[in-house]
Tab-separated table of C-alpha atoms and ligand atoms in Angstrom:
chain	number	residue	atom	x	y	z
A	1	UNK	CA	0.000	0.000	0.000
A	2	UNK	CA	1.184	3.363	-1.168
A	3	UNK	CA	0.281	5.995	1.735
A	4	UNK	CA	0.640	9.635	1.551
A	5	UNK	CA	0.452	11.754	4.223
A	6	UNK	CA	-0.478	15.703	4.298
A	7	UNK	CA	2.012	16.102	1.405
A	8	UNK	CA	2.816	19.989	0.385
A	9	UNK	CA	5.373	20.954	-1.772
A	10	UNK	CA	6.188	24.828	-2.229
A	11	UNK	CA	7.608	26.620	-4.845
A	12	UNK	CA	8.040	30.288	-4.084
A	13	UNK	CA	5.053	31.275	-2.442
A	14	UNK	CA	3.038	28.464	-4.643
A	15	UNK	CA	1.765	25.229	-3.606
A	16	UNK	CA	2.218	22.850	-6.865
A	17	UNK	CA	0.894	20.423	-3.910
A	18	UNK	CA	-0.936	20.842	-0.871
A	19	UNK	CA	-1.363	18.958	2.247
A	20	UNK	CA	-2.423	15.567	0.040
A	21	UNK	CA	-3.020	12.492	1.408
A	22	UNK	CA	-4.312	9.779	-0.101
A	23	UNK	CA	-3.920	5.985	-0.072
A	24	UNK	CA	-3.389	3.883	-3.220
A	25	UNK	CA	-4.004	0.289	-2.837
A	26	UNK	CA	-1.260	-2.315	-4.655
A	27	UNK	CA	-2.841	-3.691	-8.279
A	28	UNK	CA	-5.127	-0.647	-8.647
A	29	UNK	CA	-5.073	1.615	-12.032
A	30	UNK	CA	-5.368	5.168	-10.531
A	31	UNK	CA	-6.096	8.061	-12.529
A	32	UNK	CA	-5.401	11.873	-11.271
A	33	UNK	CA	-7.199	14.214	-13.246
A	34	UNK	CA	-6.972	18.455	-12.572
A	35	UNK	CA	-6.678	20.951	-15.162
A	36	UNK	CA	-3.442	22.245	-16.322
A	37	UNK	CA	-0.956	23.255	-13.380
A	38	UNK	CA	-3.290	21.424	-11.005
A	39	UNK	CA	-0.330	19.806	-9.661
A	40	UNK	CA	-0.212	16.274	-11.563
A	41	UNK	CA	3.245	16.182	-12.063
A	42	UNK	CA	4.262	17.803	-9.246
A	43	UNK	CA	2.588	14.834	-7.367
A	44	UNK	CA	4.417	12.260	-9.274
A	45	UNK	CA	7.488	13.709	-9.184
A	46	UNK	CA	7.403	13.318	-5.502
A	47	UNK	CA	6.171	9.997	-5.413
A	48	UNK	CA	9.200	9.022	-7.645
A	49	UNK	CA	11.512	11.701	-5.579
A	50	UNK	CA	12.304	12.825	-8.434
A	51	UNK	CA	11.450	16.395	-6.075
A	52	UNK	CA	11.395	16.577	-2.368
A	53	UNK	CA	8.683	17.817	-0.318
A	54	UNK	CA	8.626	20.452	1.792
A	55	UNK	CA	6.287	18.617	4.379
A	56	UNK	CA	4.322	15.244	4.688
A	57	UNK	CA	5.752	11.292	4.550
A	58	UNK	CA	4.932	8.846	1.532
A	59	UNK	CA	5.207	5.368	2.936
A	60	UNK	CA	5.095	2.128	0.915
A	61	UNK	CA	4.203	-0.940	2.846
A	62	UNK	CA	5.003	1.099	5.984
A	63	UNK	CA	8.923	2.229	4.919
A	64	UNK	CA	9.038	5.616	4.762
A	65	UNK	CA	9.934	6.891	0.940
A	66	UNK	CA	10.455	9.831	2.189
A	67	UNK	CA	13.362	9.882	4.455
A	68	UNK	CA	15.537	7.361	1.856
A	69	UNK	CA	18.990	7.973	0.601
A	70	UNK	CA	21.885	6.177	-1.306
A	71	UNK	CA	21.421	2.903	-2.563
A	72	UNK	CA	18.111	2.685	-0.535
A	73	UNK	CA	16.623	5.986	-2.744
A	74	UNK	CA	17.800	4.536	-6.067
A	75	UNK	CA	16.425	0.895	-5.223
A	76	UNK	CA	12.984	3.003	-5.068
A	77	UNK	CA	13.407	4.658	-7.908
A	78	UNK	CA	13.712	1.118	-9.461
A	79	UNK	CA	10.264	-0.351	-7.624
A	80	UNK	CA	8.824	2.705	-8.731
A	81	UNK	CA	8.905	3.239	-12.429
A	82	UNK	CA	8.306	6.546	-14.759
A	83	UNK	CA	7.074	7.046	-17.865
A	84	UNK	CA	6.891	10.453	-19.386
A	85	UNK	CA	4.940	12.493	-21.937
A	86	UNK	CA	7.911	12.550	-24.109
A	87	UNK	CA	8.909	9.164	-24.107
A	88	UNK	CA	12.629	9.826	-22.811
A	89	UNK	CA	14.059	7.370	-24.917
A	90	UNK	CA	17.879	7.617	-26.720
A	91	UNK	CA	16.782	8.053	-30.313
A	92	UNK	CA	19.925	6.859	-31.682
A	93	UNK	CA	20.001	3.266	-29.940
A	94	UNK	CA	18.218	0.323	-31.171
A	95	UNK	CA	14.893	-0.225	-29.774
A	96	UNK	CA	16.544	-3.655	-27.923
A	97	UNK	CA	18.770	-1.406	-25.865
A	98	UNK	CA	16.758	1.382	-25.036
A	99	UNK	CA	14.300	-1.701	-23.488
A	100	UNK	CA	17.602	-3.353	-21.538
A	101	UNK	CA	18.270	0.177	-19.978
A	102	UNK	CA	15.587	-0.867	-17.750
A	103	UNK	CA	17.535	-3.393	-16.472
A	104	UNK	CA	20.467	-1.165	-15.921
A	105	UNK	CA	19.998	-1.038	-11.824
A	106	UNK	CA	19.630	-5.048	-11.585
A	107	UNK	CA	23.207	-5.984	-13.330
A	108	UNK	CA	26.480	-5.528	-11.867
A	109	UNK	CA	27.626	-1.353	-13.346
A	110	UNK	CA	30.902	-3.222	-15.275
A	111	UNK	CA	28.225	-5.237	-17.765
A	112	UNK	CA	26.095	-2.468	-17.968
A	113	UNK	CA	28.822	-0.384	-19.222
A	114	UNK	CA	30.041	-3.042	-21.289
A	115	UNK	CA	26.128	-3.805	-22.271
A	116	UNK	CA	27.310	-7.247	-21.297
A	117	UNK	CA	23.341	-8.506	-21.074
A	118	UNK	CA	22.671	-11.883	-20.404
A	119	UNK	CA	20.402	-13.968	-22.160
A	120	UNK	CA	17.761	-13.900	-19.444
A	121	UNK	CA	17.891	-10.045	-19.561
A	122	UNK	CA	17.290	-10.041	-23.527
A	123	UNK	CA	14.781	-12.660	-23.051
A	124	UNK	CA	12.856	-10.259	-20.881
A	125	UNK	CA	13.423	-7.033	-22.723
A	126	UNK	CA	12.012	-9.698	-26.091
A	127	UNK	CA	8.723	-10.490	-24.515
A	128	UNK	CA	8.166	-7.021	-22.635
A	129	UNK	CA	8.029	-5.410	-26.114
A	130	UNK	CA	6.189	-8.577	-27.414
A	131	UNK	CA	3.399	-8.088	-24.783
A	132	UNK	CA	3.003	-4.762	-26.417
A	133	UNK	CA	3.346	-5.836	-30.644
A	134	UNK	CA	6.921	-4.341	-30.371
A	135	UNK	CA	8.773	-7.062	-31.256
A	136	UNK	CA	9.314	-6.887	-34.422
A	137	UNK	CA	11.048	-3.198	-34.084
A	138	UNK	CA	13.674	-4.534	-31.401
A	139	UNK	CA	16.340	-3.810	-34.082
A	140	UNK	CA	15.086	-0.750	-35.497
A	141	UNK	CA	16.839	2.741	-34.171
A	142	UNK	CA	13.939	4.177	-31.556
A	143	UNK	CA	14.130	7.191	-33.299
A	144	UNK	CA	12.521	5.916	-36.539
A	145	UNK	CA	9.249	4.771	-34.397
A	146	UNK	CA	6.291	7.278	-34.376
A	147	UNK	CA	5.324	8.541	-31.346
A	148	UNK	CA	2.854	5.790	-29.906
A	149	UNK	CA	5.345	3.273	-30.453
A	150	UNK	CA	8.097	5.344	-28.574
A	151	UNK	CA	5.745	5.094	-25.957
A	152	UNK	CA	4.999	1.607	-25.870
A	153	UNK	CA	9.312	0.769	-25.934
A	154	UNK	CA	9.099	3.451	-22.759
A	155	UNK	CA	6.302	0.959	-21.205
A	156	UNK	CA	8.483	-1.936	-21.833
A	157	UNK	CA	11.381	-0.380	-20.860
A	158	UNK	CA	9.834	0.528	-17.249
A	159	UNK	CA	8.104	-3.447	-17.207
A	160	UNK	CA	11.946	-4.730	-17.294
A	161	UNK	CA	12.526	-2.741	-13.909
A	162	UNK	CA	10.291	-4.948	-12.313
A	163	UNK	CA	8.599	-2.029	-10.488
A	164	UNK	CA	6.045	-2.692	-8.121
A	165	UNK	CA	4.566	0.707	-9.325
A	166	UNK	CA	4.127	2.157	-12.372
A	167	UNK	CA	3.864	6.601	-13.020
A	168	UNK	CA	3.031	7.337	-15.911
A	169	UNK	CA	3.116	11.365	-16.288
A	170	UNK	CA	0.527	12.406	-19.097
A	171	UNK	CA	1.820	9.517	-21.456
A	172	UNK	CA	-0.611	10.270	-23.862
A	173	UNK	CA	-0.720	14.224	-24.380
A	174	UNK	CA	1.154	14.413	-27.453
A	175	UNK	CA	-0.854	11.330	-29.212
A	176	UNK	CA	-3.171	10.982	-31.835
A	177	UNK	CA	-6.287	8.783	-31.135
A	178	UNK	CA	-5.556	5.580	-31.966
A	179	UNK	CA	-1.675	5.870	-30.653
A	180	UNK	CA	-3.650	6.852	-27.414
A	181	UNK	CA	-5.935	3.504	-27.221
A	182	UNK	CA	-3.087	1.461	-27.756
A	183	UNK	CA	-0.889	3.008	-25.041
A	184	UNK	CA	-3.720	3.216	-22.369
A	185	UNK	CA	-4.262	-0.216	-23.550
A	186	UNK	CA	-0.348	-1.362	-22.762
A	187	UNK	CA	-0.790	0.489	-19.394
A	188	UNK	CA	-3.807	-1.703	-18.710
A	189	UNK	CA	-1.772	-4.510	-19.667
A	190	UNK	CA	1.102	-3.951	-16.952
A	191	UNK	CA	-1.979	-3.283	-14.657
A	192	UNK	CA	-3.845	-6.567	-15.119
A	193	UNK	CA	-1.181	-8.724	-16.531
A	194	UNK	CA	1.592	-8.320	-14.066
A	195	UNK	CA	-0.375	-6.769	-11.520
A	196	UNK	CA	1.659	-3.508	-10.889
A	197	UNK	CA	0.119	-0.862	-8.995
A	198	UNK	CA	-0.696	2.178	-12.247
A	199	UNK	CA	-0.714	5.983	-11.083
A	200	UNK	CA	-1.375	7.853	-14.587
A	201	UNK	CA	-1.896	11.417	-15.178
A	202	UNK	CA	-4.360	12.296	-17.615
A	203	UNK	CA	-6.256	15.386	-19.312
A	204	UNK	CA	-8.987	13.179	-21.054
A	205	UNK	CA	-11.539	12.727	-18.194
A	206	UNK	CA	-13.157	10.160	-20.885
A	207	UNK	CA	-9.966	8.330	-20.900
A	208	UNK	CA	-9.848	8.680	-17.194
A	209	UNK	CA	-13.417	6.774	-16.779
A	210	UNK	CA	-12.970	4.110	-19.469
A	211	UNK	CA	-9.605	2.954	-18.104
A	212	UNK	CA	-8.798	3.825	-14.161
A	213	UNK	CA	-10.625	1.856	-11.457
A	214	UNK	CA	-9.877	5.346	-9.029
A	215	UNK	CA	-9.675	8.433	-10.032
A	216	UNK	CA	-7.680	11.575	-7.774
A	217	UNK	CA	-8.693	14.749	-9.152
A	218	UNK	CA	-6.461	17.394	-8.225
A	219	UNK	CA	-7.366	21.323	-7.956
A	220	UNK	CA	-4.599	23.981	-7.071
A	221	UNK	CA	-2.609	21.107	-5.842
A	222	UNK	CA	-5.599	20.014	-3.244
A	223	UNK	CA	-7.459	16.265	-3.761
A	224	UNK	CA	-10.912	17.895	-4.513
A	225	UNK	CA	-12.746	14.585	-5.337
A	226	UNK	CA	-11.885	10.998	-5.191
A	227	UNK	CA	-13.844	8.113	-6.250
A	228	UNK	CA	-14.722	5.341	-9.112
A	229	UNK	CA	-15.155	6.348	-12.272
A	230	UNK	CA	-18.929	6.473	-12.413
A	231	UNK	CA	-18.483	9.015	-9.100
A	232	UNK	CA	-16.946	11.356	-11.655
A	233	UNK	CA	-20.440	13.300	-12.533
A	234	UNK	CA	-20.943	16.030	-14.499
A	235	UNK	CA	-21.153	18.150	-11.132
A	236	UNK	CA	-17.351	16.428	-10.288
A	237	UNK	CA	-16.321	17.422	-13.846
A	238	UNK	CA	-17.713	21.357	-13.799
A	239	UNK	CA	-15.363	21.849	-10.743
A	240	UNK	CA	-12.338	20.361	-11.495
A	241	UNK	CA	-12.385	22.522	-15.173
A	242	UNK	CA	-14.744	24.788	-14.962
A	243	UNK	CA	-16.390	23.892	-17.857
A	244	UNK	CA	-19.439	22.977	-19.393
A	245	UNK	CA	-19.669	18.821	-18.744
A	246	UNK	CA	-20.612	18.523	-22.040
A	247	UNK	CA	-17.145	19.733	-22.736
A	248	UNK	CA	-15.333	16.805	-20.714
A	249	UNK	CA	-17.489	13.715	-20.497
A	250	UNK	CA	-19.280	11.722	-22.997
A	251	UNK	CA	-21.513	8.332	-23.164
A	252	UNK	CA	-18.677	6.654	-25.149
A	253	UNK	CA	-16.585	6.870	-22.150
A	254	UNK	CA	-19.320	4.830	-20.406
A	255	UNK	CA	-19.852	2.566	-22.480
A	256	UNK	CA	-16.334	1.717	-23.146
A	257	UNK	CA	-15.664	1.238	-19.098
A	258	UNK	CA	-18.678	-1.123	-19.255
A	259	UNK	CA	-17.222	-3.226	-22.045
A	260	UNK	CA	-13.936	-3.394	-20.397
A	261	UNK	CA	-15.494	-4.237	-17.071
A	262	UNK	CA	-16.860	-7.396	-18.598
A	263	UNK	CA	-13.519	-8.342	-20.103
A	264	UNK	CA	-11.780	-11.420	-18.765
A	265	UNK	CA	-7.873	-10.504	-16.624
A	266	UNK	CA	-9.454	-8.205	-14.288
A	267	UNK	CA	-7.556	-7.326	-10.717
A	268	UNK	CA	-7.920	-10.086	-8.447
A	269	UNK	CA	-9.679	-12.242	-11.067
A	270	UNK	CA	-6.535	-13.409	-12.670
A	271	UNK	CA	-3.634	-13.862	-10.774
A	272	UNK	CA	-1.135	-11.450	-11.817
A	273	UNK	CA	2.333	-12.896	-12.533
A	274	UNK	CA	5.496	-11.594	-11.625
A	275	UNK	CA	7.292	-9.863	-14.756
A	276	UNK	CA	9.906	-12.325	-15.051
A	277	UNK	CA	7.793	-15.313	-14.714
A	278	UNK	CA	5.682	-14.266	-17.191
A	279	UNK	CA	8.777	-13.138	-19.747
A	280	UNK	CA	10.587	-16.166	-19.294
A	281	UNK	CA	7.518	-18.610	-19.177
A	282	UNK	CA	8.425	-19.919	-15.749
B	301	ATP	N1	10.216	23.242	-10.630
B	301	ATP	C1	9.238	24.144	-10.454
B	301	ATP	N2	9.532	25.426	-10.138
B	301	ATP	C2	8.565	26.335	-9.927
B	301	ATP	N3	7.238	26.082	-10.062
B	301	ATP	C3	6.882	24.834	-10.397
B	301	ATP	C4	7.851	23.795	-10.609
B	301	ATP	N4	7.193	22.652	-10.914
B	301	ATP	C5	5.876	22.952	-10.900
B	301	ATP	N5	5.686	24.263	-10.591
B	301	ATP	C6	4.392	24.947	-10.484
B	301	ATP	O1	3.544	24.145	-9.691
B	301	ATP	C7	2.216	24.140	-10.230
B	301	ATP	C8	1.799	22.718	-10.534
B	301	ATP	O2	2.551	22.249	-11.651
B	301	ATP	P1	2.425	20.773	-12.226
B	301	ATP	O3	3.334	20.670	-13.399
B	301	ATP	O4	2.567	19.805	-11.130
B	301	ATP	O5	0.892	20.774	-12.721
B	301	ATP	P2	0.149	19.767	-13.703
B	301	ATP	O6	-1.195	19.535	-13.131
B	301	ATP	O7	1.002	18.584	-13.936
B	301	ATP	O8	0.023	20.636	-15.023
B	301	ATP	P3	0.095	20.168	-16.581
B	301	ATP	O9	-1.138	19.349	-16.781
B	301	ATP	O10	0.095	21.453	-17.327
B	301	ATP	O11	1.372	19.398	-16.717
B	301	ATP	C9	2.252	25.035	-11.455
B	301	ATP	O12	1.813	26.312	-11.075
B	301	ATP	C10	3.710	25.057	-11.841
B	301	ATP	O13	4.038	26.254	-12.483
């Protein structure tokens, strides 16, 4: 369990986050939605320690995140995996090693410098971009890939970590529709497949709904509503943005949560298998 505790961060005299606290169960797909500057990132970032806060404790399975260091922080930042809007892959390497630099923090630093992999390493990277109909670019340079498909090496890269939690920071902004579907639907994937815990940042409340089984939504860096995705009325939507619903929400949305509802793999329905298990068909 993911716990956070009356966390604030300050910039100047802003607070990108204040005083949240929330508490994210392991397996679930949670979705924080907030209009632009709400404090999305800001929350991740923290999460990951990728920034410090300037008060309040995040504690996972009762260790406190918050107060680690050394090998202890970067063993974290390992369990906790990031994706990012812009994909953060290196454009000149093959899509193979961009997926093995996930794996960077579990070989010994001479290999990785050496890119020394062993076979059980490839083996993994191989299926992690199979699970997402990568494969076949594994030799291609990443840069080459459009930008859904960037995405999706980014996915597989962070499923080769063999996080226990997945942050994905707005990994679908700069995509076009059906790019979009087929990342959310990789994200599901490492959600239902492998069971890791999904924290995802999105604009589309639609999106939100049809994919997230909690939703955070975030106003002026405060939690202003949280709830499932049928919580998230019209009433929920016109104070997060301001907006007309009509705007932000749609049937489709609905209907698509239904469908996916009924699908078979949900949490706790399927056992979810650890990612090397499942990669190496143990
Ligand atoms: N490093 C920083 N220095 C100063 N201010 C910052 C920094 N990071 C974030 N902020 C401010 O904190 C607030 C929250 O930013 P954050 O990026 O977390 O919001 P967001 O909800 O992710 O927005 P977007 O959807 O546009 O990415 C904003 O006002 C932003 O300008």
């Amino acid at each position: 369990m993911l716990v956070i505790e009356d966390l604030t961060r300050q910039y100047g005299d802003r607070r990108a986050v204040d005083g949240v606290s929330l508490r994210i169960e392991p397996g679930s797909f949670v979705g924080v939605i907030g209009r632009s500057g709400a404090g999305k990132s800001t929350l991740l970032r923290l999460i990951n320690r990728l920034a410090d806060p300037s008060s309040g404790r995040i504690l996972h399975d009762g260790r406190e995140v918050t107060a680690l260091k050394g090998r202890h922080l970067r063993e974290w930042r390992t369990r906790c995996a990031m994706i990012f809007q812009q994909f953060n892959l290196v454009g000149r390497l093959d899509v193979m090693t961009n997926v093995l630099m996930g794996r960077l923090s579990h070989v010994p630093s001479h290999r990785a410098l050496l890119r020394l992999w062993s076979d059980e390493d490839r083996a993994m990277a191989l299926a992690a971009l199979e699970s997402f109909d990568m494969g076949e670019f594994a030799g291609q340079r990443a840069d080459g890939l459009s930008g859904g498909q960037q995405q999706r090496v980014a996915i597989a890269r962070a499923l080769v970590q063999e996080p226990q939690i997945l942050l994905a920071d707005e990994p679908v902004a700069s995509l076009d529709p059906r790019n979009t579907r087929l990342v959310m639907d990789a994200l599901a994937e490492v959600n239902r497949r492998y069971g890791i815990t999904v924290l995802c940042n999105l604009h589309s409340l639609d999106l939100a709904r049809a994919y997230c089984d909690r939703l955070v939504g975030l106003a002026a860096g405060r939690v202003v509503f949280e709830g499932g995705p049928f919580d998230l009325t019209e009433d929920v939507a016109r104070r997060l943005y301001g907006l007309e619903a009509g705007e932000v929400l749609d049937d489709s949305a609905e209907r698509e949560a239904e469908q996916r509802a009924a699908l078979p793999g949900l949490p706790g329905i399927v056992p979810a298998r650890p990612v090397r298990e499942a990669a190496l068909g143990a």
